[in-house]
PDB file of C-alpha atoms and ligand atoms in Angstrom:
ATOM      1  CA  UNK A   1     -39.535  -7.985  -2.385  1.00  0.00           C
ATOM      2  CA  UNK A   2     -37.543  -9.411  -0.034  1.00  0.00           C
ATOM      3  CA  UNK A   3     -34.296  -7.166   1.057  1.00  0.00           C
ATOM      4  CA  UNK A   4     -31.425  -8.708   2.583  1.00  0.00           C
ATOM      5  CA  UNK A   5     -27.438  -9.104   2.071  1.00  0.00           C
ATOM      6  CA  UNK A   6     -24.835 -11.967   2.027  1.00  0.00           C
ATOM      7  CA  UNK A   7     -22.527 -11.566   5.081  1.00  0.00           C
ATOM      8  CA  UNK A   8     -19.216 -11.031   3.838  1.00  0.00           C
ATOM      9  CA  UNK A   9     -15.463 -11.978   5.145  1.00  0.00           C
ATOM     10  CA  UNK A  10     -14.334  -9.047   7.146  1.00  0.00           C
ATOM     11  CA  UNK A  11     -11.234  -7.385   6.205  1.00  0.00           C
ATOM     12  CA  UNK A  12      -9.333  -4.872   8.088  1.00  0.00           C
ATOM     13  CA  UNK A  13      -5.773  -3.453   7.264  1.00  0.00           C
ATOM     14  CA  UNK A  14      -3.672  -0.455   8.580  1.00  0.00           C
ATOM     15  CA  UNK A  15      -0.225   1.022   7.697  1.00  0.00           C
ATOM     16  CA  UNK A  16       2.105   3.474   9.275  1.00  0.00           C
ATOM     17  CA  UNK A  17       3.455   4.928   6.263  1.00  0.00           C
ATOM     18  CA  UNK A  18       6.174   4.011   3.557  1.00  0.00           C
ATOM     19  CA  UNK A  19       9.445   3.957   5.330  1.00  0.00           C
ATOM     20  CA  UNK A  20       8.063   3.019   8.784  1.00  0.00           C
ATOM     21  CA  UNK A  21       9.797   0.190  10.477  1.00  0.00           C
ATOM     22  CA  UNK A  22       9.005  -2.759  13.028  1.00  0.00           C
ATOM     23  CA  UNK A  23       9.334  -0.313  15.558  1.00  0.00           C
ATOM     24  CA  UNK A  24       5.858   0.942  15.008  1.00  0.00           C
ATOM     25  CA  UNK A  25       4.543  -2.528  14.136  1.00  0.00           C
ATOM     26  CA  UNK A  26       2.419  -2.323  17.387  1.00  0.00           C
ATOM     27  CA  UNK A  27       1.068   0.745  16.416  1.00  0.00           C
ATOM     28  CA  UNK A  28      -0.477  -0.877  13.250  1.00  0.00           C
ATOM     29  CA  UNK A  29      -1.712  -3.806  15.121  1.00  0.00           C
ATOM     30  CA  UNK A  30      -3.216  -1.852  17.674  1.00  0.00           C
ATOM     31  CA  UNK A  31      -5.400   0.242  15.445  1.00  0.00           C
ATOM     32  CA  UNK A  32      -6.171  -2.490  13.131  1.00  0.00           C
ATOM     33  CA  UNK A  33      -7.490  -4.645  16.006  1.00  0.00           C
ATOM     34  CA  UNK A  34      -9.790  -1.495  17.022  1.00  0.00           C
ATOM     35  CA  UNK A  35     -10.882  -1.280  13.550  1.00  0.00           C
ATOM     36  CA  UNK A  36     -11.292  -5.040  13.069  1.00  0.00           C
ATOM     37  CA  UNK A  37     -13.473  -5.043  16.507  1.00  0.00           C
ATOM     38  CA  UNK A  38     -15.608  -2.430  14.932  1.00  0.00           C
ATOM     39  CA  UNK A  39     -16.482  -4.761  11.874  1.00  0.00           C
ATOM     40  CA  UNK A  40     -16.831  -7.851  14.104  1.00  0.00           C
ATOM     41  CA  UNK A  41     -19.668  -5.986  16.137  1.00  0.00           C
ATOM     42  CA  UNK A  42     -21.155  -5.310  12.839  1.00  0.00           C
ATOM     43  CA  UNK A  43     -20.187  -1.859  12.460  1.00  0.00           C
ATOM     44  CA  UNK A  44     -19.465  -0.001   9.011  1.00  0.00           C
ATOM     45  CA  UNK A  45     -16.097  -0.150   7.141  1.00  0.00           C
ATOM     46  CA  UNK A  46     -16.222   3.924   7.515  1.00  0.00           C
ATOM     47  CA  UNK A  47     -16.605   3.469  11.214  1.00  0.00           C
ATOM     48  CA  UNK A  48     -13.673   0.807  11.338  1.00  0.00           C
ATOM     49  CA  UNK A  49     -11.251   2.987   9.236  1.00  0.00           C
ATOM     50  CA  UNK A  50     -11.956   5.807  11.230  1.00  0.00           C
ATOM     51  CA  UNK A  51     -11.604   4.178  14.822  1.00  0.00           C
ATOM     52  CA  UNK A  52      -8.235   2.771  13.471  1.00  0.00           C
ATOM     53  CA  UNK A  53      -7.095   5.992  12.088  1.00  0.00           C
ATOM     54  CA  UNK A  54      -8.057   7.930  15.722  1.00  0.00           C
ATOM     55  CA  UNK A  55      -5.746   5.257  17.033  1.00  0.00           C
ATOM     56  CA  UNK A  56      -2.746   5.963  14.524  1.00  0.00           C
ATOM     57  CA  UNK A  57      -3.110   9.691  15.072  1.00  0.00           C
ATOM     58  CA  UNK A  58      -3.039   9.385  18.822  1.00  0.00           C
ATOM     59  CA  UNK A  59       0.417   7.670  18.532  1.00  0.00           C
ATOM     60  CA  UNK A  60       2.812  10.247  18.736  1.00  0.00           C
ATOM     61  CA  UNK A  61       5.719   8.174  17.009  1.00  0.00           C
ATOM     62  CA  UNK A  62       3.936   8.515  13.616  1.00  0.00           C
ATOM     63  CA  UNK A  63       3.490  11.446  11.525  1.00  0.00           C
ATOM     64  CA  UNK A  64      -0.335  12.080  11.754  1.00  0.00           C
ATOM     65  CA  UNK A  65      -2.365  14.021  14.465  1.00  0.00           C
ATOM     66  CA  UNK A  66      -0.129  13.947  17.641  1.00  0.00           C
ATOM     67  CA  UNK A  67       3.633  13.823  16.300  1.00  0.00           C
ATOM     68  CA  UNK A  68       3.008  15.223  12.916  1.00  0.00           C
ATOM     69  CA  UNK A  69       5.770  16.920  11.181  1.00  0.00           C
ATOM     70  CA  UNK A  70       6.414  20.498  11.185  1.00  0.00           C
ATOM     71  CA  UNK A  71       6.741  22.518   7.969  1.00  0.00           C
ATOM     72  CA  UNK A  72       9.923  24.471   7.472  1.00  0.00           C
ATOM     73  CA  UNK A  73       8.066  27.437   8.924  1.00  0.00           C
ATOM     74  CA  UNK A  74       7.745  25.510  12.287  1.00  0.00           C
ATOM     75  CA  UNK A  75       3.903  25.278  11.701  1.00  0.00           C
ATOM     76  CA  UNK A  76       2.077  22.062  11.743  1.00  0.00           C
ATOM     77  CA  UNK A  77      -0.419  21.663   8.962  1.00  0.00           C
ATOM     78  CA  UNK A  78      -2.074  18.273   8.458  1.00  0.00           C
ATOM     79  CA  UNK A  79      -4.081  16.633   5.771  1.00  0.00           C
ATOM     80  CA  UNK A  80      -6.682  13.721   6.286  1.00  0.00           C
ATOM     81  CA  UNK A  81      -9.065  12.025   4.024  1.00  0.00           C
ATOM     82  CA  UNK A  82     -12.113   9.257   3.811  1.00  0.00           C
ATOM     83  CA  UNK A  83     -13.962   7.828   1.175  1.00  0.00           C
ATOM     84  CA  UNK A  84     -16.284   4.581   0.845  1.00  0.00           C
ATOM     85  CA  UNK A  85     -18.332   2.691  -1.443  1.00  0.00           C
ATOM     86  CA  UNK A  86     -20.794   5.027  -2.221  1.00  0.00           C
ATOM     87  CA  UNK A  87     -18.142   7.497  -3.134  1.00  0.00           C
ATOM     88  CA  UNK A  88     -18.842   9.636  -0.199  1.00  0.00           C
ATOM     89  CA  UNK A  89     -15.809  11.529   0.606  1.00  0.00           C
ATOM     90  CA  UNK A  90     -14.544  13.735   3.225  1.00  0.00           C
ATOM     91  CA  UNK A  91     -11.242  15.768   2.958  1.00  0.00           C
ATOM     92  CA  UNK A  92      -9.097  18.414   4.769  1.00  0.00           C
ATOM     93  CA  UNK A  93      -5.760  19.749   3.854  1.00  0.00           C
ATOM     94  CA  UNK A  94      -3.378  22.140   5.592  1.00  0.00           C
ATOM     95  CA  UNK A  95      -5.749  21.789   8.986  1.00  0.00           C
ATOM     96  CA  UNK A  96      -4.191  23.154  12.097  1.00  0.00           C
ATOM     97  CA  UNK A  97      -4.597  22.834  15.712  1.00  0.00           C
ATOM     98  CA  UNK A  98      -6.713  19.887  15.960  1.00  0.00           C
ATOM     99  CA  UNK A  99      -6.236  16.400  17.638  1.00  0.00           C
ATOM    100  CA  UNK A 100      -7.997  14.077  15.247  1.00  0.00           C
ATOM    101  CA  UNK A 101      -7.835  15.449  11.648  1.00  0.00           C
ATOM    102  CA  UNK A 102      -9.831  12.300  10.699  1.00  0.00           C
ATOM    103  CA  UNK A 103     -12.571  13.511  12.839  1.00  0.00           C
ATOM    104  CA  UNK A 104     -12.968  16.585  10.978  1.00  0.00           C
ATOM    105  CA  UNK A 105     -12.822  14.688   7.428  1.00  0.00           C
ATOM    106  CA  UNK A 106     -15.654  12.894   8.731  1.00  0.00           C
ATOM    107  CA  UNK A 107     -17.368  16.133   9.332  1.00  0.00           C
ATOM    108  CA  UNK A 108     -16.702  17.333   6.102  1.00  0.00           C
ATOM    109  CA  UNK A 109     -18.374  14.139   4.532  1.00  0.00           C
ATOM    110  CA  UNK A 110     -21.553  15.268   6.249  1.00  0.00           C
ATOM    111  CA  UNK A 111     -21.721  18.734   4.219  1.00  0.00           C
ATOM    112  CA  UNK A 112     -22.455  19.269   0.567  1.00  0.00           C
ATOM    113  CA  UNK A 113     -18.578  19.679   0.218  1.00  0.00           C
ATOM    114  CA  UNK A 114     -15.757  16.776  -0.104  1.00  0.00           C
ATOM    115  CA  UNK A 115     -12.632  18.974   0.408  1.00  0.00           C
ATOM    116  CA  UNK A 116     -11.934  22.085   2.612  1.00  0.00           C
ATOM    117  CA  UNK A 117      -8.521  23.254   3.001  1.00  0.00           C
ATOM    118  CA  UNK A 118      -6.497  25.685   4.757  1.00  0.00           C
ATOM    119  CA  UNK A 119      -7.971  28.694   7.174  1.00  0.00           C
ATOM    120  CA  UNK A 120     -11.418  27.564   5.675  1.00  0.00           C
ATOM    121  CA  UNK A 121     -10.508  23.903   7.500  1.00  0.00           C
ATOM    122  CA  UNK A 122      -9.380  25.596  10.474  1.00  0.00           C
ATOM    123  CA  UNK A 123     -12.851  27.642  10.863  1.00  0.00           C
ATOM    124  CA  UNK A 124     -14.919  24.653   9.781  1.00  0.00           C
ATOM    125  CA  UNK A 125     -13.302  22.638  12.836  1.00  0.00           C
ATOM    126  CA  UNK A 126     -13.880  25.296  15.306  1.00  0.00           C
ATOM    127  CA  UNK A 127     -17.539  25.509  14.137  1.00  0.00           C
ATOM    128  CA  UNK A 128     -17.951  21.725  14.678  1.00  0.00           C
ATOM    129  CA  UNK A 129     -16.470  22.226  18.023  1.00  0.00           C
ATOM    130  CA  UNK A 130     -13.029  20.799  17.709  1.00  0.00           C
ATOM    131  CA  UNK A 131     -10.942  22.410  20.379  1.00  0.00           C
ATOM    132  CA  UNK A 132      -7.337  24.018  19.858  1.00  0.00           C
ATOM    133  CA  UNK A 133      -4.726  21.387  20.226  1.00  0.00           C
ATOM    134  CA  UNK A 134      -1.159  21.557  19.610  1.00  0.00           C
ATOM    135  CA  UNK A 135       0.132  18.373  17.985  1.00  0.00           C
ATOM    136  CA  UNK A 136       3.891  19.373  18.491  1.00  0.00           C
ATOM    137  CA  UNK A 137       6.028  16.863  20.436  1.00  0.00           C
ATOM    138  CA  UNK A 138       9.749  17.300  21.617  1.00  0.00           C
ATOM    139  CA  UNK A 139      10.577  14.738  19.264  1.00  0.00           C
ATOM    140  CA  UNK A 140       9.123  16.511  16.251  1.00  0.00           C
ATOM    141  CA  UNK A 141      10.510  19.582  17.335  1.00  0.00           C
ATOM    142  CA  UNK A 142      14.150  18.219  17.321  1.00  0.00           C
ATOM    143  CA  UNK A 143      13.554  16.427  13.908  1.00  0.00           C
ATOM    144  CA  UNK A 144      12.550  20.186  12.388  1.00  0.00           C
ATOM    145  CA  UNK A 145      15.709  21.490  13.977  1.00  0.00           C
ATOM    146  CA  UNK A 146      17.828  18.659  12.053  1.00  0.00           C
ATOM    147  CA  UNK A 147      15.523  19.368   8.830  1.00  0.00           C
ATOM    148  CA  UNK A 148      16.653  22.849   8.976  1.00  0.00           C
ATOM    149  CA  UNK A 149      20.303  21.789   9.561  1.00  0.00           C
ATOM    150  CA  UNK A 150      19.944  19.497   6.471  1.00  0.00           C
ATOM    151  CA  UNK A 151      18.763  22.225   4.161  1.00  0.00           C
ATOM    152  CA  UNK A 152      21.337  24.621   5.261  1.00  0.00           C
ATOM    153  CA  UNK A 153      24.226  21.863   4.585  1.00  0.00           C
ATOM    154  CA  UNK A 154      22.322  20.746   1.415  1.00  0.00           C
ATOM    155  CA  UNK A 155      22.488  17.128   2.823  1.00  0.00           C
ATOM    156  CA  UNK A 156      19.499  15.699   0.590  1.00  0.00           C
ATOM    157  CA  UNK A 157      18.199  12.459  -0.704  1.00  0.00           C
ATOM    158  CA  UNK A 158      18.681  11.448  -4.407  1.00  0.00           C
ATOM    159  CA  UNK A 159      15.066  11.756  -5.150  1.00  0.00           C
ATOM    160  CA  UNK A 160      14.786  15.196  -3.673  1.00  0.00           C
ATOM    161  CA  UNK A 161      16.968  16.864  -6.313  1.00  0.00           C
ATOM    162  CA  UNK A 162      14.260  18.869  -7.892  1.00  0.00           C
ATOM    163  CA  UNK A 163      13.694  20.748  -4.312  1.00  0.00           C
ATOM    164  CA  UNK A 164      17.482  20.693  -3.414  1.00  0.00           C
ATOM    165  CA  UNK A 165      15.338  20.593  -0.149  1.00  0.00           C
ATOM    166  CA  UNK A 166      12.882  17.789   0.690  1.00  0.00           C
ATOM    167  CA  UNK A 167      12.112  14.106   2.321  1.00  0.00           C
ATOM    168  CA  UNK A 168       8.869  11.487   3.889  1.00  0.00           C
ATOM    169  CA  UNK A 169       8.120   9.044   6.731  1.00  0.00           C
ATOM    170  CA  UNK A 170       5.163   7.710   8.770  1.00  0.00           C
ATOM    171  CA  UNK A 171       1.861   8.851   7.151  1.00  0.00           C
ATOM    172  CA  UNK A 172      -0.998   6.405   8.386  1.00  0.00           C
ATOM    173  CA  UNK A 173      -3.714   4.819   6.533  1.00  0.00           C
ATOM    174  CA  UNK A 174      -6.495   1.868   6.819  1.00  0.00           C
ATOM    175  CA  UNK A 175      -8.828   0.271   4.352  1.00  0.00           C
ATOM    176  CA  UNK A 176     -11.676  -1.936   5.278  1.00  0.00           C
ATOM    177  CA  UNK A 177     -14.496  -4.319   4.289  1.00  0.00           C
ATOM    178  CA  UNK A 178     -17.530  -4.973   6.377  1.00  0.00           C
ATOM    179  CA  UNK A 179     -20.127  -7.577   6.643  1.00  0.00           C
ATOM    180  CA  UNK A 180     -22.541  -5.729   4.144  1.00  0.00           C
ATOM    181  CA  UNK A 181     -19.862  -5.962   1.340  1.00  0.00           C
ATOM    182  CA  UNK A 182     -19.027  -2.088   1.734  1.00  0.00           C
ATOM    183  CA  UNK A 183     -15.241  -0.705   1.461  1.00  0.00           C
ATOM    184  CA  UNK A 184     -13.957   2.437   2.914  1.00  0.00           C
ATOM    185  CA  UNK A 185     -10.427   4.154   3.127  1.00  0.00           C
ATOM    186  CA  UNK A 186      -8.725   6.942   5.072  1.00  0.00           C
ATOM    187  CA  UNK A 187      -5.362   8.590   5.321  1.00  0.00           C
ATOM    188  CA  UNK A 188      -3.869  11.031   7.838  1.00  0.00           C
ATOM    189  CA  UNK A 189      -0.339  12.848   7.531  1.00  0.00           C
ATOM    190  CA  UNK A 190       1.399  15.513   8.835  1.00  0.00           C
ATOM    191  CA  UNK A 191       3.150  15.593   5.395  1.00  0.00           C
ATOM    192  CA  UNK A 192       6.878  15.112   3.996  1.00  0.00           C
ATOM    193  CA  UNK A 193      10.123  16.332   5.596  1.00  0.00           C
ATOM    194  CA  UNK A 194      10.524  19.290   3.741  1.00  0.00           C
ATOM    195  CA  UNK A 195       7.402  21.499   3.303  1.00  0.00           C
ATOM    196  CA  UNK A 196       6.367  24.933   2.512  1.00  0.00           C
ATOM    197  CA  UNK A 197       2.973  26.089   4.341  1.00  0.00           C
ATOM    198  CA  UNK A 198       0.168  25.302   2.516  1.00  0.00           C
ATOM    199  CA  UNK A 199       1.527  22.331   0.550  1.00  0.00           C
ATOM    200  CA  UNK A 200      -0.767  19.692  -0.308  1.00  0.00           C
ATOM    201  CA  UNK A 201       0.669  16.086  -1.111  1.00  0.00           C
ATOM    202  CA  UNK A 202      -1.513  12.901  -2.226  1.00  0.00           C
ATOM    203  CA  UNK A 203      -2.798  12.028   1.265  1.00  0.00           C
ATOM    204  CA  UNK A 204      -6.296  14.016   1.005  1.00  0.00           C
ATOM    205  CA  UNK A 205      -6.470  13.807  -2.642  1.00  0.00           C
ATOM    206  CA  UNK A 206      -9.256  11.431  -4.128  1.00  0.00           C
ATOM    207  CA  UNK A 207      -7.965   9.167  -6.878  1.00  0.00           C
ATOM    208  CA  UNK A 208      -3.905   9.933  -5.737  1.00  0.00           C
ATOM    209  CA  UNK A 209      -4.176   8.992  -1.716  1.00  0.00           C
ATOM    210  CA  UNK A 210      -7.001   7.188  -1.772  1.00  0.00           C
ATOM    211  CA  UNK A 211     -10.013   5.698  -3.577  1.00  0.00           C
ATOM    212  CA  UNK A 212     -12.906   3.463  -2.778  1.00  0.00           C
ATOM    213  CA  UNK A 213     -15.956   2.448  -4.753  1.00  0.00           C
ATOM    214  CA  UNK A 214     -18.341  -0.640  -4.886  1.00  0.00           C
ATOM    215  CA  UNK A 215     -15.476  -2.741  -6.100  1.00  0.00           C
ATOM    216  CA  UNK A 216     -12.817  -1.821  -3.161  1.00  0.00           C
ATOM    217  CA  UNK A 217     -10.675   0.498  -1.325  1.00  0.00           C
ATOM    218  CA  UNK A 218      -7.317   1.561  -1.656  1.00  0.00           C
ATOM    219  CA  UNK A 219      -4.860   4.045   0.461  1.00  0.00           C
ATOM    220  CA  UNK A 220      -1.457   5.000  -0.683  1.00  0.00           C
ATOM    221  CA  UNK A 221       1.956   6.097   1.162  1.00  0.00           C
ATOM    222  CA  UNK A 222       5.056   7.971  -0.199  1.00  0.00           C
ATOM    223  CA  UNK A 223       6.072  10.998  -1.937  1.00  0.00           C
ATOM    224  CA  UNK A 224       2.676  12.857  -2.370  1.00  0.00           C
ATOM    225  CA  UNK A 225       3.787  15.046  -5.588  1.00  0.00           C
ATOM    226  CA  UNK A 226       4.999  11.521  -7.254  1.00  0.00           C
ATOM    227  CA  UNK A 227       1.716   9.523  -6.148  1.00  0.00           C
ATOM    228  CA  UNK A 228      -0.530  12.457  -7.421  1.00  0.00           C
ATOM    229  CA  UNK A 229       1.338  12.361 -10.902  1.00  0.00           C
ATOM    230  CA  UNK A 230       0.184   8.927 -11.227  1.00  0.00           C
ATOM    231  CA  UNK A 231      -3.182   8.799  -9.888  1.00  0.00           C
ATOM    232  CA  UNK A 232      -2.168   5.589  -7.867  1.00  0.00           C
ATOM    233  CA  UNK A 233      -4.896   4.777  -5.794  1.00  0.00           C
ATOM    234  CA  UNK A 234      -7.393   5.029  -8.751  1.00  0.00           C
ATOM    235  CA  UNK A 235      -4.905   2.996 -10.891  1.00  0.00           C
ATOM    236  CA  UNK A 236      -4.843   0.316  -8.226  1.00  0.00           C
ATOM    237  CA  UNK A 237      -8.716   0.316  -8.006  1.00  0.00           C
ATOM    238  CA  UNK A 238      -9.030  -0.023 -11.918  1.00  0.00           C
ATOM    239  CA  UNK A 239      -6.522  -2.973 -12.195  1.00  0.00           C
ATOM    240  CA  UNK A 240      -8.838  -4.608  -9.441  1.00  0.00           C
ATOM    241  CA  UNK A 241     -12.198  -3.942 -11.415  1.00  0.00           C
ATOM    242  CA  UNK A 242     -10.339  -5.464 -14.152  1.00  0.00           C
ATOM    243  CA  UNK A 243     -10.269  -8.682 -12.079  1.00  0.00           C
ATOM    244  CA  UNK A 244      -6.842  -8.651 -10.754  1.00  0.00           C
ATOM    245  CA  UNK A 245      -6.437  -9.410  -7.083  1.00  0.00           C
ATOM    246  CA  UNK A 246      -5.393  -6.797  -4.808  1.00  0.00           C
ATOM    247  CA  UNK A 247      -2.132  -8.070  -4.162  1.00  0.00           C
ATOM    248  CA  UNK A 248      -1.209  -8.256  -7.714  1.00  0.00           C
ATOM    249  CA  UNK A 249      -2.829  -4.902  -8.308  1.00  0.00           C
ATOM    250  CA  UNK A 250      -0.647  -3.232  -5.656  1.00  0.00           C
ATOM    251  CA  UNK A 251       2.494  -5.067  -6.785  1.00  0.00           C
ATOM    252  CA  UNK A 252       2.009  -3.800 -10.078  1.00  0.00           C
ATOM    253  CA  UNK A 253       1.612  -0.180  -9.128  1.00  0.00           C
ATOM    254  CA  UNK A 254       5.058  -0.084  -7.496  1.00  0.00           C
ATOM    255  CA  UNK A 255       6.425  -0.384 -11.244  1.00  0.00           C
ATOM    256  CA  UNK A 256       5.105   3.195 -11.662  1.00  0.00           C
ATOM    257  CA  UNK A 257       7.968   4.391  -9.739  1.00  0.00           C
ATOM    258  CA  UNK A 258      11.932   4.737  -9.476  1.00  0.00           C
ATOM    259  CA  UNK A 259      12.921   1.993  -7.007  1.00  0.00           C
ATOM    260  CA  UNK A 260      14.557   4.574  -4.780  1.00  0.00           C
ATOM    261  CA  UNK A 261      11.049   6.380  -4.647  1.00  0.00           C
ATOM    262  CA  UNK A 262       9.561   5.266  -1.154  1.00  0.00           C
ATOM    263  CA  UNK A 263       6.129   4.305  -2.098  1.00  0.00           C
ATOM    264  CA  UNK A 264       3.566   1.919  -0.326  1.00  0.00           C
ATOM    265  CA  UNK A 265      -0.126   0.769  -1.062  1.00  0.00           C
ATOM    266  CA  UNK A 266      -2.722  -1.038   0.509  1.00  0.00           C
ATOM    267  CA  UNK A 267      -5.960  -2.508  -1.181  1.00  0.00           C
ATOM    268  CA  UNK A 268      -9.013  -4.348  -0.471  1.00  0.00           C
ATOM    269  CA  UNK A 269     -11.642  -6.014  -2.990  1.00  0.00           C
ATOM    270  CA  UNK A 270     -13.863  -8.930  -2.595  1.00  0.00           C
ATOM    271  CA  UNK A 271     -11.257 -11.129  -3.888  1.00  0.00           C
ATOM    272  CA  UNK A 272      -9.227 -10.338  -0.490  1.00  0.00           C
ATOM    273  CA  UNK A 273      -6.526  -7.751   0.016  1.00  0.00           C
ATOM    274  CA  UNK A 274      -2.956  -6.761  -0.824  1.00  0.00           C
ATOM    275  CA  UNK A 275      -0.137  -4.678   0.601  1.00  0.00           C
ATOM    276  CA  UNK A 276       3.027  -3.625  -1.128  1.00  0.00           C
ATOM    277  CA  UNK A 277       6.019  -1.152  -0.385  1.00  0.00           C
ATOM    278  CA  UNK A 278       9.279  -0.740  -2.493  1.00  0.00           C
ATOM    279  CA  UNK A 279      10.768   0.209   1.381  1.00  0.00           C
ATOM    280  CA  UNK A 280      10.112  -0.829   4.763  1.00  0.00           C
ATOM    281  CA  UNK A 281       6.285  -0.347   5.986  1.00  0.00           C
ATOM    282  CA  UNK A 282       4.759  -1.379   9.301  1.00  0.00           C
ATOM    283  CA  UNK A 283       1.221  -2.647   8.835  1.00  0.00           C
ATOM    284  CA  UNK A 284      -1.223  -5.188   9.871  1.00  0.00           C
ATOM    285  CA  UNK A 285      -3.983  -7.254   8.215  1.00  0.00           C
ATOM    286  CA  UNK A 286      -6.877  -9.499   9.334  1.00  0.00           C
ATOM    287  CA  UNK A 287      -9.289 -11.228   7.358  1.00  0.00           C
ATOM    288  CA  UNK A 288     -12.046 -13.504   9.020  1.00  0.00           C
TER     289      UNK A 288
HETATM  290  N1  LIG B   1       2.137  10.814   1.399  1.00  0.00           N
HETATM  291  C1  LIG B   1       2.257  11.514   1.990  1.00  0.00           C
HETATM  292  C2  LIG B   1       2.883  13.274   1.863  1.00  0.00           C
HETATM  293  O1  LIG B   1       3.336  13.565   0.694  1.00  0.00           O
HETATM  294  C3  LIG B   1       3.696  11.552   2.896  1.00  0.00           C
HETATM  295  C4  LIG B   1       3.746   9.853   3.163  1.00  0.00           C
HETATM  296  O2  LIG B   1       2.883   9.149   2.719  1.00  0.00           O
HETATM  297  O3  LIG B   1       4.621   9.583   4.285  1.00  0.00           O
HETATM  298  O4  LIG B   1       2.257  14.240   2.268  1.00  0.00           O
END
C-alpha cells in the first residue's frame, strides 16, 4: 500500500464582518497574509484560520477580542468557533476576560465536548491557563454610551423593530484550504450592538455561523438571530456539495435575507472560493 496525497492549491480568505468598511481592509489583508504564510509552510487549514483570527482579534478596531462590543449591561461577552474537514469543532459563547477567544475555542476542540458557554467557559479558560484580560477600549466604551442613548431615544434601524432596541458590525472570520486538501473555518465576535447578557448569536453555532466538512468550509456574518433561522453556513455548504461553485452558492444564499438585513458569507471548496455581502464588508483572499 502506498500512502500519499496530491498537493492542492492553497486558499485563504478573511473578513472583518458585514458592515465593515475599506478603513479596516488592511486588517483583513494582514490577517489573511499570516494565514496564507502558515499554509505556504505546509501548515494545516486549522492552524491558518486560527493564526488569522488571532490577528483580527488583536486589532482593536474590530468587534472581536480586544475592541469587542459591550453588552447593554456594560459587560463584554465574546463568542468564537472553529471547525475543520474532519468535523472537529470547538466553540465558546459568552466568554469573559480573555484576550483571544479563538484560542479557548481551540482548547475546547481537544476535549470530548464541542461547545462550552458562560461561566463554565470562563472557568475552562482559567483552567487552561488563560490569564484575565480586559478587552475593553475607550472607543467601545464611547460606542456603548451611544447605544444606550439610542435605546433611550428609540433611534433604531428598521430591521430591529422587534426589539425596538438592537444593531451589528465587524465580527471576524476566516476560511482556508491547505495543501492536503483539508478545509477549516473560524469565527470570533463581541456580538451585535444591542445585547442582553448571555445572548448567543450565530457565530459559535455550527451550521449557522460556520460549517466545514470534507467538501469545503463556510463562515457567515450578520444578524445572528436571522442567520441561525436559515442555518446559513450549512445551506451554503450543501449547495457546494451539489456541485455549485462557492461564489454561486454564496450569492444565492443572500436571497434568503431581506435586502436591508446586513449579511455576508465567505466559502471555499476544491472549486475555488466565494465572497458575498449585501452591504460593505472588508475582506481579503489569496489562492495559489
Ligand atoms: N453575527 C454576529 C452576531 O450576531 C455579529 C456580526 O456578524 O457582526 O453576534
